[in-house]
Amino acid sequence: MTEAFVAWEWFTSEFDYGHGGLIDSPTAEEKELAWMSTTNEVNEGWLGGWQLFERPNLSSTIEQYNNIAMFWKNIPRSSGT
């Protein structure tokens, strides 16, 4: 059990918030490099979009939804000039 406690202290030392731990002191560049999307965020968004699309369009297919969604994702945006 002593070994487990030592390992736990070693593992959690980087999470020592407010006391100079590794997670507490990254540079802005390190934070940018470490950023990642939350788990399934994109998938949940597409699934929710499908569910909202499907309610009033009961006879539509997932292929139709995908085509419409990709169209709206890929249309050129106005540059505002």
PDB file of C-alpha atoms in Angstrom:
ATOM      1  CA  MET A   1       0.000   0.000   0.000  1.00  0.00           C
ATOM      2  CA  THR A   2       2.912   2.341   0.630  1.00  0.00           C
ATOM      3  CA  GLU A   3       4.008   2.032  -2.995  1.00  0.00           C
ATOM      4  CA  ALA A   4       0.512   2.974  -4.163  1.00  0.00           C
ATOM      5  CA  PHE A   5       0.564   6.102  -1.977  1.00  0.00           C
ATOM      6  CA  VAL A   6       3.965   7.140  -3.333  1.00  0.00           C
ATOM      7  CA  ALA A   7       2.790   6.588  -6.905  1.00  0.00           C
ATOM      8  CA  TRP A   8      -0.396   8.565  -6.209  1.00  0.00           C
ATOM      9  CA  GLU A   9       1.573  11.531  -4.837  1.00  0.00           C
ATOM     10  CA  TRP A  10       3.844  11.437  -7.891  1.00  0.00           C
ATOM     11  CA  PHE A  11       0.897  11.251 -10.289  1.00  0.00           C
ATOM     12  CA  THR A  12      -1.119  14.041  -8.676  1.00  0.00           C
ATOM     13  CA  SER A  13       1.789  16.461  -8.203  1.00  0.00           C
ATOM     14  CA  GLU A  14       1.182  18.008 -11.645  1.00  0.00           C
ATOM     15  CA  PHE A  15      -2.389  18.856 -10.578  1.00  0.00           C
ATOM     16  CA  ASP A  16      -1.220  20.861  -7.567  1.00  0.00           C
ATOM     17  CA  TYR A  17      -3.336  23.919  -8.434  1.00  0.00           C
ATOM     18  CA  GLY A  18      -2.177  27.249  -7.097  1.00  0.00           C
ATOM     19  CA  HIS A  19       1.060  25.811  -5.807  1.00  0.00           C
ATOM     20  CA  GLY A  20       3.223  25.849  -8.937  1.00  0.00           C
ATOM     21  CA  GLY A  21       2.192  22.473 -10.376  1.00  0.00           C
ATOM     22  CA  LEU A  22       2.870  21.706 -14.050  1.00  0.00           C
ATOM     23  CA  ILE A  23      -0.766  22.186 -15.076  1.00  0.00           C
ATOM     24  CA  ASP A  24      -0.802  25.472 -13.213  1.00  0.00           C
ATOM     25  CA  SER A  25       2.015  27.145 -15.138  1.00  0.00           C
ATOM     26  CA  PRO A  26       1.967  26.565 -18.934  1.00  0.00           C
ATOM     27  CA  THR A  27       2.805  29.369 -21.331  1.00  0.00           C
ATOM     28  CA  ALA A  28       0.198  30.687 -23.763  1.00  0.00           C
ATOM     29  CA  GLU A  29       1.863  28.691 -26.566  1.00  0.00           C
ATOM     30  CA  GLU A  30       1.767  25.487 -24.492  1.00  0.00           C
ATOM     31  CA  LYS A  31      -1.919  26.042 -23.728  1.00  0.00           C
ATOM     32  CA  GLU A  32      -2.654  26.495 -27.433  1.00  0.00           C
ATOM     33  CA  LEU A  33      -0.731  23.336 -28.331  1.00  0.00           C
ATOM     34  CA  ALA A  34      -2.515  21.323 -25.636  1.00  0.00           C
ATOM     35  CA  TRP A  35      -6.049  22.410 -26.585  1.00  0.00           C
ATOM     36  CA  MET A  36      -8.399  19.720 -27.824  1.00  0.00           C
ATOM     37  CA  SER A  37     -12.105  19.514 -28.461  1.00  0.00           C
ATOM     38  CA  THR A  38     -14.309  17.977 -25.815  1.00  0.00           C
ATOM     39  CA  THR A  39     -15.217  14.331 -26.334  1.00  0.00           C
ATOM     40  CA  ASN A  40     -17.921  13.770 -28.965  1.00  0.00           C
ATOM     41  CA  GLU A  41     -18.779  17.456 -29.181  1.00  0.00           C
ATOM     42  CA  VAL A  42     -18.975  17.394 -32.982  1.00  0.00           C
ATOM     43  CA  ASN A  43     -20.817  14.072 -33.101  1.00  0.00           C
ATOM     44  CA  GLU A  44     -23.369  15.220 -30.565  1.00  0.00           C
ATOM     45  CA  GLY A  45     -23.970  18.375 -32.576  1.00  0.00           C
ATOM     46  CA  TRP A  46     -24.593  16.446 -35.793  1.00  0.00           C
ATOM     47  CA  LEU A  47     -26.821  13.930 -34.021  1.00  0.00           C
ATOM     48  CA  GLY A  48     -28.859  16.718 -32.465  1.00  0.00           C
ATOM     49  CA  GLY A  49     -29.147  18.387 -35.861  1.00  0.00           C
ATOM     50  CA  TRP A  50     -30.424  15.161 -37.389  1.00  0.00           C
ATOM     51  CA  GLN A  51     -33.015  14.767 -34.656  1.00  0.00           C
ATOM     52  CA  LEU A  52     -34.256  18.331 -35.140  1.00  0.00           C
ATOM     53  CA  PHE A  53     -34.367  17.859 -38.930  1.00  0.00           C
ATOM     54  CA  GLU A  54     -36.141  14.520 -38.699  1.00  0.00           C
ATOM     55  CA  ARG A  55     -39.102  15.673 -36.583  1.00  0.00           C
ATOM     56  CA  PRO A  56     -40.861  17.743 -39.268  1.00  0.00           C
ATOM     57  CA  ASN A  57     -39.398  15.645 -42.125  1.00  0.00           C
ATOM     58  CA  LEU A  58     -40.425  12.117 -41.183  1.00  0.00           C
ATOM     59  CA  SER A  59     -39.987  10.675 -44.668  1.00  0.00           C
ATOM     60  CA  SER A  60     -36.467  12.052 -45.162  1.00  0.00           C
ATOM     61  CA  THR A  61     -33.348   9.915 -45.013  1.00  0.00           C
ATOM     62  CA  ILE A  62     -30.035  10.391 -43.267  1.00  0.00           C
ATOM     63  CA  GLU A  63     -28.444  10.829 -46.709  1.00  0.00           C
ATOM     64  CA  GLN A  64     -30.758  13.761 -47.429  1.00  0.00           C
ATOM     65  CA  TYR A  65     -29.898  15.326 -44.083  1.00  0.00           C
ATOM     66  CA  ASN A  66     -26.167  14.846 -44.672  1.00  0.00           C
ATOM     67  CA  ASN A  67     -26.395  16.515 -48.082  1.00  0.00           C
ATOM     68  CA  ILE A  68     -28.290  19.493 -46.692  1.00  0.00           C
ATOM     69  CA  ALA A  69     -25.969  19.799 -43.687  1.00  0.00           C
ATOM     70  CA  MET A  70     -22.845  19.683 -45.860  1.00  0.00           C
ATOM     71  CA  PHE A  71     -24.345  22.277 -48.205  1.00  0.00           C
ATOM     72  CA  TRP A  72     -24.926  24.698 -45.333  1.00  0.00           C
ATOM     73  CA  LYS A  73     -21.504  23.991 -43.888  1.00  0.00           C
ATOM     74  CA  ASN A  74     -19.695  24.569 -47.204  1.00  0.00           C
ATOM     75  CA  ILE A  75     -21.513  27.554 -48.701  1.00  0.00           C
ATOM     76  CA  PRO A  76     -19.224  30.557 -49.169  1.00  0.00           C
ATOM     77  CA  ARG A  77     -19.593  33.147 -46.449  1.00  0.00           C
ATOM     78  CA  SER A  78     -19.817  36.823 -47.330  1.00  0.00           C
ATOM     79  CA  SER A  79     -16.560  38.613 -46.605  1.00  0.00           C
ATOM     80  CA  GLY A  80     -18.481  41.740 -45.611  1.00  0.00           C
ATOM     81  CA  THR A  81     -16.807  43.915 -48.259  1.00  0.00           C
TER      82      THR A  81
END
